[in-house]
Amino acid sequence: MFKATIKSLLSRKLRLVLSALAVVLGVMFVSGSFVLTDTLQRSFTDLFSSAFANVDVSVAPKAEKGKEPEPLTPQAIADVKSVPGVASAVGDVQGSARPIGKNGKVITTSGSPRFGFNWTGTGQEKIREGKAPAAENEVVLGGYLATTGGFKVGDDISLLTLEPKKTFKVTGIYEYAGGRDSLGGELSVAFTEPVAQQLLLGKKDVFSGITVTAAQGTSDDALRDAVAAKMGSGYDVKTGAVLAKEQADQINEGLKFFNYVLLGFAGIALFVGIFIILNTFSIIVAQRTRELALLRSMGASRGQVIGSVVLEALVIGLIASIVGLGAGIGIGALLAKIFSSVGGTNLQLAGIGVPMSAIISSFAVGMIVTVIAAVMPALRASRIAPVAAMREAATPDRPLTKITITGALVAAAGGTSLAFGFNQASLPLIFGGILVAFVGVALLTPILSKPMVSLIGRLLSWSMPGLLGRRNSARNPRRTAITAAALMVGISLITGVSVVLTSATKSIEKLATGQLQTDLIISGEGQMEGQAATFKRDVLTKIEKTDGVKSAVGWSQDGVLQGENQLFAVGVTDMPAMATMFALKPKSGDIKPLKDGQLALPEEMAAEKGWTVGSTVTLQLAKAAAPQNYTVAFIWAKSQVLQGALVLPESASAQFRSDQIAQAFVQVSSGVSAADVQKRVEPLFADNPEITVQDRSAFVKQTTSQFDTVLLMIQILLALAILIAVLGVINTLALSVIERTRELGLLRAVGMRRSQVMRMITVESVVISVFGAVLGLAVGLALGIATVQALKDQGISEIGLPWMTMAQYLVVAAFVGVIAAILPAIRAARLNVLDAIAYE
Amino acid sequence: MSASDGVAARAVDVWKSYGSGDAAVTALAGVSVDLEKSRFTAIMGPSGSGKSTLMHCLAGLDDVTSGEVWVGGTKVTGLKDRGLTELRRDKVGFIFQQFNLLPTLTAEENITLPLAIGGKKVDKAWFDVVVDTVGLRDRLTHRPTQLSGGQQQRVACARALVSRPDVVFADEPTGNLDSQSGAEVLGFLQRSAREFGQTIVMVTHDPNAASYADRVIFLKDGHIVRELLSPSAEEVLDTMKHLDSVVAVPHV
């Protein structure tokens, strides 16, 4: 039996390749994500151990919870120096510094930091060309900043620090060990020490940390203990090795999330792969009916027949897993290479590693998925009566009642789980529900395929080849349905996401036009990253005095501690004006200017905390010496534009990390055009290119444009699922072509041209693809609308349907159908007529 | 065709061999034959005599190693795939032993398939004549699986005739049928030649089937060895037996 199975496998190489391909792709994605993250993790660990290579021990002020750490004084450095075993102790100054490019715009990175520090000459930075900064107006640039911004020694560069734009002369460019431009894509610049202190820490003679090196014969650990003992509890004293590990762990935590995302998409790809493998095995078993029945008539037991199919699956799974693992290692290595060179990270890759997790998951996934997919057709194959071998007739259509009822039940179960998931905000229930719902819909597709395929086919069957293609696609509803269902999964996920994002966009637009009564919005970059650019208070005063401005409100923002909880707070300059602009309605209390020691908050936050007007709330502000009590002055009714923020009086801003204005809103006088006022306000920010002045529609556009990026990324990741589905279409068509060899021979014999044969196969392919797309759009719409309904409380109040995008998916699906048909069609057209007619 | 009058298909010194070198097998060894218009010709011979190969070469389903084949004024030899396809579509009709019909099409659609492929209009009057002759009027909307074997072969006959081809080639058309159905099909082929003037070439190894033909050509080892005109089944059987006895005799 074993021999018979292997022989049968080898005799049909095409079949083997086609059924293995889907598994290969899925396994490739899984192992590729493991290899990629493993390689990156080890590379980052290497990077940070080299970055802290010349730090034996580091001293930093300890930050109390919710408070800004006090910077170090020169006395602290002297203290460290006095510890026995210290060879050197150098004060470090570091803080945010954003360079302005030659085009006048702030240079941004994709997440890597932008900072400035004091040039000490003792760090690991080495001057590559030029010389160290000596005068107040001199700086040296990191190699990466120099190349990104196109700066050369002798050029001028403008920088934004705690102070507005300042211009410096570039005296030199530095690099890191090995001639590297940067450690990890960061943009850095070094000043003389006094300038660094003033611009980065805001005070003369303070430091943000101390780098200590050990004298000969003193171990890092011993030195750390000695320094810690001397400095006392107000300082964090760590060895360079620990610091390197902390930083690497932090990055790796981010990579882990990245890995989960990749694995999630690999899971989707495999899920789609199961459809394909299932279908392939069903078709193969159907085609082997005679062979299997012959085995049974010669005395093979049912168990042996099942065993033979499962064995075939195991062999295919094994080969596919090996190939997939190999391909995954290749893809992982390639992606790591791309990752390390994009964005100037110049990350030196630690050798490509193949972690155990990649190997185990590859084989587990590849073999298990394939065997699961093969068991069902195997069970069916074992039920074939031996007499079927003698019969010419193909297996008759089985009734669809059972599969339809099962499908309806499974879909209902999936829907219920989804509903519960949304209700309980439980992600496992939601994802499980979606998955189960997909299976249910897939089981329902055969019954849908009859009317829908004939409807779609009618549009394409104006000629005889078209008619034949359409009839062929309606011929085996299960086969067509499963093939289409594989395509459905990818398209419905994209459609669902697209519906949610379109709805979010629409909701924001409606909100902005309906509730936001401001004409101009002034905000800095980085609102999302939590380190928003800010501007000085006196600029707001100038705005208020600008011609045509009716009122202007601004706030500074910071995180404050209430017990253990971090809350977001804003210090507003003019509370009543803000209430007007944001159309705030009082829920309890009156909206009045806030006095010192008063606060206001939104209804839902008050409900969550159980605070009412008059409640006392104790808050720790970053620069305040101790927690202070605030009284709730009023609570405003739920608003979509201002939520999740405590409002404090303007005076509280002084105790924020920065008291500068983070966002400001302007209402223009009636009869004045916002555009004119915008032109008059913009010059006030000439030296602050991180701040933009936008009218309402531009602001909305900017806010919603991030959704496009999200959608694009999801589309790219789901492209793999769609690619596998396309393989499924190719697979089904190729196997159908083999199955219908004699029919094709007959058609050719009675005069069908090769081009007509190809057209016939193409129509069948397009019908299947469009059917899958239509299903996917329908399911995606349902999923999307359900999600939007569930997110109603989160502010998505409108349902927006992405008609254009959906139309695009439909066109893409038709195109995919044409592409998928190419190879099977060529194969069909090339058939030798005589051989085909005589085909058994 | 050089002198096409009265000839529907012609083979001139046709050789056909498969494989090469020592493994080469000669299926046709210099066959020349004229198949007259409006006649029902049967090609007979034992297995391996080359009778099917001759038909395939005449019909443009297979190419010849040397020699020439003509069908109704068209030189088939040397035609490319497209030319051959159009020849099969427009000038030739086929009836195979089995699997003649597309399961997705109705009987009527199967009958008009070659016309539909060629984008030609169906001659309604002729279609009616053909359908009534084969007696399928009440079966036109049925799918092949709903038809008996005999009915399926009659659909195939109707399809071969409906485009009025120069020649209808039938390859063992009754091989899979019971004698009653077989007789119906053969009778129909005979009538087509006599009443409609349709040229028919049939390959068979059944003497009874051959007895319906106007002319029977006997093939053996790739050569035409005998020919009978309007023979009875017994005459054909005798000739076949004679051919069998020749088997042991060395090549003449």
PDB file of N, CA and C in Angstrom, chain B residues 52-105:
ATOM      1  N   SER B  52      -7.145   3.200 -38.095  1.00  0.00           N
ATOM      2  CA  SER B  52      -7.449   4.436 -37.369  1.00  0.00           C
ATOM      3  C   SER B  52      -6.461   5.534 -37.736  1.00  0.00           C
ATOM      4  N   THR B  53      -5.190   5.156 -37.887  1.00  0.00           N
ATOM      5  CA  THR B  53      -4.183   6.145 -38.274  1.00  0.00           C
ATOM      6  C   THR B  53      -4.545   6.783 -39.610  1.00  0.00           C
ATOM      7  N   LEU B  54      -4.993   5.950 -40.562  1.00  0.00           N
ATOM      8  CA  LEU B  54      -5.368   6.483 -41.872  1.00  0.00           C
ATOM      9  C   LEU B  54      -6.477   7.514 -41.728  1.00  0.00           C
ATOM     10  N   MET B  55      -7.472   7.168 -40.907  1.00  0.00           N
ATOM     11  CA  MET B  55      -8.585   8.101 -40.723  1.00  0.00           C
ATOM     12  C   MET B  55      -8.094   9.396 -40.061  1.00  0.00           C
ATOM     13  N   HIS B  56      -7.280   9.253 -39.016  1.00  0.00           N
ATOM     14  CA  HIS B  56      -6.775  10.448 -38.321  1.00  0.00           C
ATOM     15  C   HIS B  56      -5.995  11.342 -39.275  1.00  0.00           C
ATOM     16  N   CYS B  57      -5.199  10.724 -40.170  1.00  0.00           N
ATOM     17  CA  CYS B  57      -4.426  11.527 -41.117  1.00  0.00           C
ATOM     18  C   CYS B  57      -5.336  12.223 -42.125  1.00  0.00           C
ATOM     19  N   LEU B  58      -6.349  11.478 -42.596  1.00  0.00           N
ATOM     20  CA  LEU B  58      -7.283  12.058 -43.564  1.00  0.00           C
ATOM     21  C   LEU B  58      -8.045  13.232 -42.942  1.00  0.00           C
ATOM     22  N   ALA B  59      -8.327  13.139 -41.622  1.00  0.00           N
ATOM     23  CA  ALA B  59      -9.190  14.130 -40.981  1.00  0.00           C
ATOM     24  C   ALA B  59      -8.407  15.314 -40.439  1.00  0.00           C
ATOM     25  N   GLY B  60      -7.078  15.301 -40.596  1.00  0.00           N
ATOM     26  CA  GLY B  60      -6.297  16.418 -40.080  1.00  0.00           C
ATOM     27  C   GLY B  60      -6.117  16.362 -38.581  1.00  0.00           C
ATOM     28  N   LEU B  61      -6.339  15.188 -37.985  1.00  0.00           N
ATOM     29  CA  LEU B  61      -6.098  15.053 -36.548  1.00  0.00           C
ATOM     30  C   LEU B  61      -4.653  14.655 -36.298  1.00  0.00           C
ATOM     31  N   ASP B  62      -4.005  14.110 -37.334  1.00  0.00           N
ATOM     32  CA  ASP B  62      -2.625  13.664 -37.184  1.00  0.00           C
ATOM     33  C   ASP B  62      -1.891  14.071 -38.460  1.00  0.00           C
ATOM     34  N   ASP B  63      -0.578  14.311 -38.338  1.00  0.00           N
ATOM     35  CA  ASP B  63       0.164  14.682 -39.549  1.00  0.00           C
ATOM     36  C   ASP B  63       0.815  13.439 -40.151  1.00  0.00           C
ATOM     37  N   VAL B  64       1.190  13.532 -41.419  1.00  0.00           N
ATOM     38  CA  VAL B  64       1.763  12.379 -42.108  1.00  0.00           C
ATOM     39  C   VAL B  64       3.277  12.532 -42.153  1.00  0.00           C
ATOM     40  N   THR B  65       3.977  11.374 -42.230  1.00  0.00           N
ATOM     41  CA  THR B  65       5.438  11.425 -42.304  1.00  0.00           C
ATOM     42  C   THR B  65       5.873  11.835 -43.714  1.00  0.00           C
ATOM     43  N   SER B  66       5.195  11.254 -44.717  1.00  0.00           N
ATOM     44  CA  SER B  66       5.387  11.749 -46.075  1.00  0.00           C
ATOM     45  C   SER B  66       4.127  11.465 -46.863  1.00  0.00           C
ATOM     46  N   GLY B  67       4.045  12.043 -48.053  1.00  0.00           N
ATOM     47  CA  GLY B  67       2.832  11.908 -48.838  1.00  0.00           C
ATOM     48  C   GLY B  67       1.925  13.101 -48.632  1.00  0.00           C
ATOM     49  N   GLU B  68       0.742  13.072 -49.279  1.00  0.00           N
ATOM     50  CA  GLU B  68      -0.168  14.206 -49.223  1.00  0.00           C
ATOM     51  C   GLU B  68      -1.577  13.751 -48.907  1.00  0.00           C
ATOM     52  N   VAL B  69      -2.286  14.603 -48.203  1.00  0.00           N
ATOM     53  CA  VAL B  69      -3.696  14.339 -47.914  1.00  0.00           C
ATOM     54  C   VAL B  69      -4.500  15.555 -48.356  1.00  0.00           C
ATOM     55  N   TRP B  70      -5.597  15.292 -49.030  1.00  0.00           N
ATOM     56  CA  TRP B  70      -6.486  16.365 -49.475  1.00  0.00           C
ATOM     57  C   TRP B  70      -7.877  16.110 -48.944  1.00  0.00           C
ATOM     58  N   VAL B  71      -8.559  17.190 -48.531  1.00  0.00           N
ATOM     59  CA  VAL B  71      -9.978  17.063 -48.179  1.00  0.00           C
ATOM     60  C   VAL B  71     -10.731  18.156 -48.921  1.00  0.00           C
ATOM     61  N   GLY B  72     -11.663  17.727 -49.768  1.00  0.00           N
ATOM     62  CA  GLY B  72     -12.542  18.668 -50.471  1.00  0.00           C
ATOM     63  C   GLY B  72     -11.826  19.863 -51.047  1.00  0.00           C
ATOM     64  N   GLY B  73     -10.789  19.659 -51.851  1.00  0.00           N
ATOM     65  CA  GLY B  73     -10.132  20.773 -52.507  1.00  0.00           C
ATOM     66  C   GLY B  73      -9.086  21.457 -51.651  1.00  0.00           C
ATOM     67  N   THR B  74      -8.933  21.078 -50.382  1.00  0.00           N
ATOM     68  CA  THR B  74      -7.922  21.689 -49.517  1.00  0.00           C
ATOM     69  C   THR B  74      -6.796  20.694 -49.300  1.00  0.00           C
ATOM     70  N   LYS B  75      -5.570  21.171 -49.479  1.00  0.00           N
ATOM     71  CA  LYS B  75      -4.445  20.306 -49.183  1.00  0.00           C
ATOM     72  C   LYS B  75      -4.216  20.341 -47.679  1.00  0.00           C
ATOM     73  N   VAL B  76      -4.433  19.218 -47.030  1.00  0.00           N
ATOM     74  CA  VAL B  76      -4.342  19.172 -45.565  1.00  0.00           C
ATOM     75  C   VAL B  76      -2.884  19.141 -45.131  1.00  0.00           C
ATOM     76  N   THR B  77      -2.073  18.405 -45.873  1.00  0.00           N
ATOM     77  CA  THR B  77      -0.664  18.274 -45.510  1.00  0.00           C
ATOM     78  C   THR B  77      -0.004  19.652 -45.509  1.00  0.00           C
ATOM     79  N   GLY B  78       0.680  19.949 -44.442  1.00  0.00           N
ATOM     80  CA  GLY B  78       1.387  21.224 -44.358  1.00  0.00           C
ATOM     81  C   GLY B  78       0.587  22.323 -43.684  1.00  0.00           C
ATOM     82  N   LEU B  79      -0.692  22.075 -43.416  1.00  0.00           N
ATOM     83  CA  LEU B  79      -1.475  23.105 -42.727  1.00  0.00           C
ATOM     84  C   LEU B  79      -0.995  23.255 -41.283  1.00  0.00           C
ATOM     85  N   LYS B  80      -1.023  24.503 -40.810  1.00  0.00           N
ATOM     86  CA  LYS B  80      -0.677  24.756 -39.405  1.00  0.00           C
ATOM     87  C   LYS B  80      -1.913  24.509 -38.532  1.00  0.00           C
ATOM     88  N   ASP B  81      -1.707  24.635 -37.212  1.00  0.00           N
ATOM     89  CA  ASP B  81      -2.795  24.317 -36.291  1.00  0.00           C
ATOM     90  C   ASP B  81      -4.082  25.056 -36.617  1.00  0.00           C
ATOM     91  N   ARG B  82      -3.950  26.351 -36.938  1.00  0.00           N
ATOM     92  CA  ARG B  82      -5.152  27.143 -37.170  1.00  0.00           C
ATOM     93  C   ARG B  82      -5.897  26.643 -38.406  1.00  0.00           C
ATOM     94  N   GLY B  83      -5.128  26.350 -39.462  1.00  0.00           N
ATOM     95  CA  GLY B  83      -5.729  25.839 -40.685  1.00  0.00           C
ATOM     96  C   GLY B  83      -6.395  24.492 -40.448  1.00  0.00           C
ATOM     97  N   LEU B  84      -5.704  23.642 -39.695  1.00  0.00           N
ATOM     98  CA  LEU B  84      -6.261  22.321 -39.390  1.00  0.00           C
ATOM     99  C   LEU B  84      -7.544  22.450 -38.578  1.00  0.00           C
ATOM    100  N   THR B  85      -7.503  23.370 -37.614  1.00  0.00           N
ATOM    101  CA  THR B  85      -8.677  23.571 -36.772  1.00  0.00           C
ATOM    102  C   THR B  85      -9.869  23.994 -37.622  1.00  0.00           C
ATOM    103  N   GLU B  86      -9.613  24.942 -38.535  1.00  0.00           N
ATOM    104  CA  GLU B  86     -10.720  25.424 -39.369  1.00  0.00           C
ATOM    105  C   GLU B  86     -11.205  24.342 -40.324  1.00  0.00           C
ATOM    106  N   LEU B  87     -10.251  23.512 -40.805  1.00  0.00           N
ATOM    107  CA  LEU B  87     -10.631  22.388 -41.654  1.00  0.00           C
ATOM    108  C   LEU B  87     -11.583  21.465 -40.898  1.00  0.00           C
ATOM    109  N   ARG B  88     -11.192  21.113 -39.659  1.00  0.00           N
ATOM    110  CA  ARG B  88     -12.023  20.201 -38.863  1.00  0.00           C
ATOM    111  C   ARG B  88     -13.380  20.815 -38.583  1.00  0.00           C
ATOM    112  N   ARG B  89     -13.365  22.149 -38.393  1.00  0.00           N
ATOM    113  CA  ARG B  89     -14.596  22.833 -38.020  1.00  0.00           C
ATOM    114  C   ARG B  89     -15.557  22.930 -39.205  1.00  0.00           C
ATOM    115  N   ASP B  90     -14.989  23.287 -40.379  1.00  0.00           N
ATOM    116  CA  ASP B  90     -15.850  23.646 -41.503  1.00  0.00           C
ATOM    117  C   ASP B  90     -16.032  22.526 -42.525  1.00  0.00           C
ATOM    118  N   LYS B  91     -15.022  21.653 -42.686  1.00  0.00           N
ATOM    119  CA  LYS B  91     -15.085  20.702 -43.798  1.00  0.00           C
ATOM    120  C   LYS B  91     -15.234  19.265 -43.357  1.00  0.00           C
ATOM    121  N   VAL B  92     -15.101  19.033 -42.059  1.00  0.00           N
ATOM    122  CA  VAL B  92     -15.085  17.655 -41.578  1.00  0.00           C
ATOM    123  C   VAL B  92     -16.077  17.518 -40.434  1.00  0.00           C
ATOM    124  N   GLY B  93     -16.729  16.351 -40.377  1.00  0.00           N
ATOM    125  CA  GLY B  93     -17.558  16.039 -39.221  1.00  0.00           C
ATOM    126  C   GLY B  93     -17.008  14.798 -38.548  1.00  0.00           C
ATOM    127  N   PHE B  94     -17.163  14.706 -37.219  1.00  0.00           N
ATOM    128  CA  PHE B  94     -16.601  13.565 -36.493  1.00  0.00           C
ATOM    129  C   PHE B  94     -17.666  12.818 -35.704  1.00  0.00           C
ATOM    130  N   ILE B  95     -17.537  11.485 -35.701  1.00  0.00           N
ATOM    131  CA  ILE B  95     -18.294  10.683 -34.740  1.00  0.00           C
ATOM    132  C   ILE B  95     -17.292   9.723 -34.109  1.00  0.00           C
ATOM    133  N   PHE B  96     -17.075   9.867 -32.804  1.00  0.00           N
ATOM    134  CA  PHE B  96     -16.129   8.985 -32.127  1.00  0.00           C
ATOM    135  C   PHE B  96     -16.862   7.811 -31.516  1.00  0.00           C
ATOM    136  N   GLN B  97     -16.058   6.837 -31.056  1.00  0.00           N
ATOM    137  CA  GLN B  97     -16.656   5.640 -30.477  1.00  0.00           C
ATOM    138  C   GLN B  97     -17.455   5.971 -29.217  1.00  0.00           C
ATOM    139  N   GLN B  98     -16.869   6.816 -28.386  1.00  0.00           N
ATOM    140  CA  GLN B  98     -17.569   7.237 -27.175  1.00  0.00           C
ATOM    141  C   GLN B  98     -17.110   8.636 -26.812  1.00  0.00           C
ATOM    142  N   PHE B  99     -17.750   9.174 -25.795  1.00  0.00           N
ATOM    143  CA  PHE B  99     -17.436  10.508 -25.328  1.00  0.00           C
ATOM    144  C   PHE B  99     -17.464  11.513 -26.470  1.00  0.00           C
ATOM    145  N   ASN B 100     -18.622  11.598 -27.084  1.00  0.00           N
ATOM    146  CA  ASN B 100     -18.804  12.488 -28.217  1.00  0.00           C
ATOM    147  C   ASN B 100     -19.367  13.834 -27.837  1.00  0.00           C
ATOM    148  N   LEU B 101     -19.962  13.899 -26.622  1.00  0.00           N
ATOM    149  CA  LEU B 101     -20.752  15.089 -26.298  1.00  0.00           C
ATOM    150  C   LEU B 101     -20.204  15.796 -25.064  1.00  0.00           C
ATOM    151  N   LEU B 102     -20.421  17.101 -25.039  1.00  0.00           N
ATOM    152  CA  LEU B 102     -20.038  17.862 -23.858  1.00  0.00           C
ATOM    153  C   LEU B 102     -21.148  17.772 -22.820  1.00  0.00           C
ATOM    154  N   PRO B 103     -20.811  17.332 -21.614  1.00  0.00           N
ATOM    155  CA  PRO B 103     -21.857  17.117 -20.608  1.00  0.00           C
ATOM    156  C   PRO B 103     -22.559  18.399 -20.185  1.00  0.00           C
ATOM    157  N   THR B 104     -21.935  19.555 -20.414  1.00  0.00           N
ATOM    158  CA  THR B 104     -22.559  20.798 -19.948  1.00  0.00           C
ATOM    159  C   THR B 104     -23.569  21.353 -20.952  1.00  0.00           C
ATOM    160  N   LEU B 105     -23.591  20.794 -22.161  1.00  0.00           N
ATOM    161  CA  LEU B 105     -24.482  21.328 -23.184  1.00  0.00           C
ATOM    162  C   LEU B 105     -25.684  20.403 -23.404  1.00  0.00           C
TER     163      LEU B 105
END
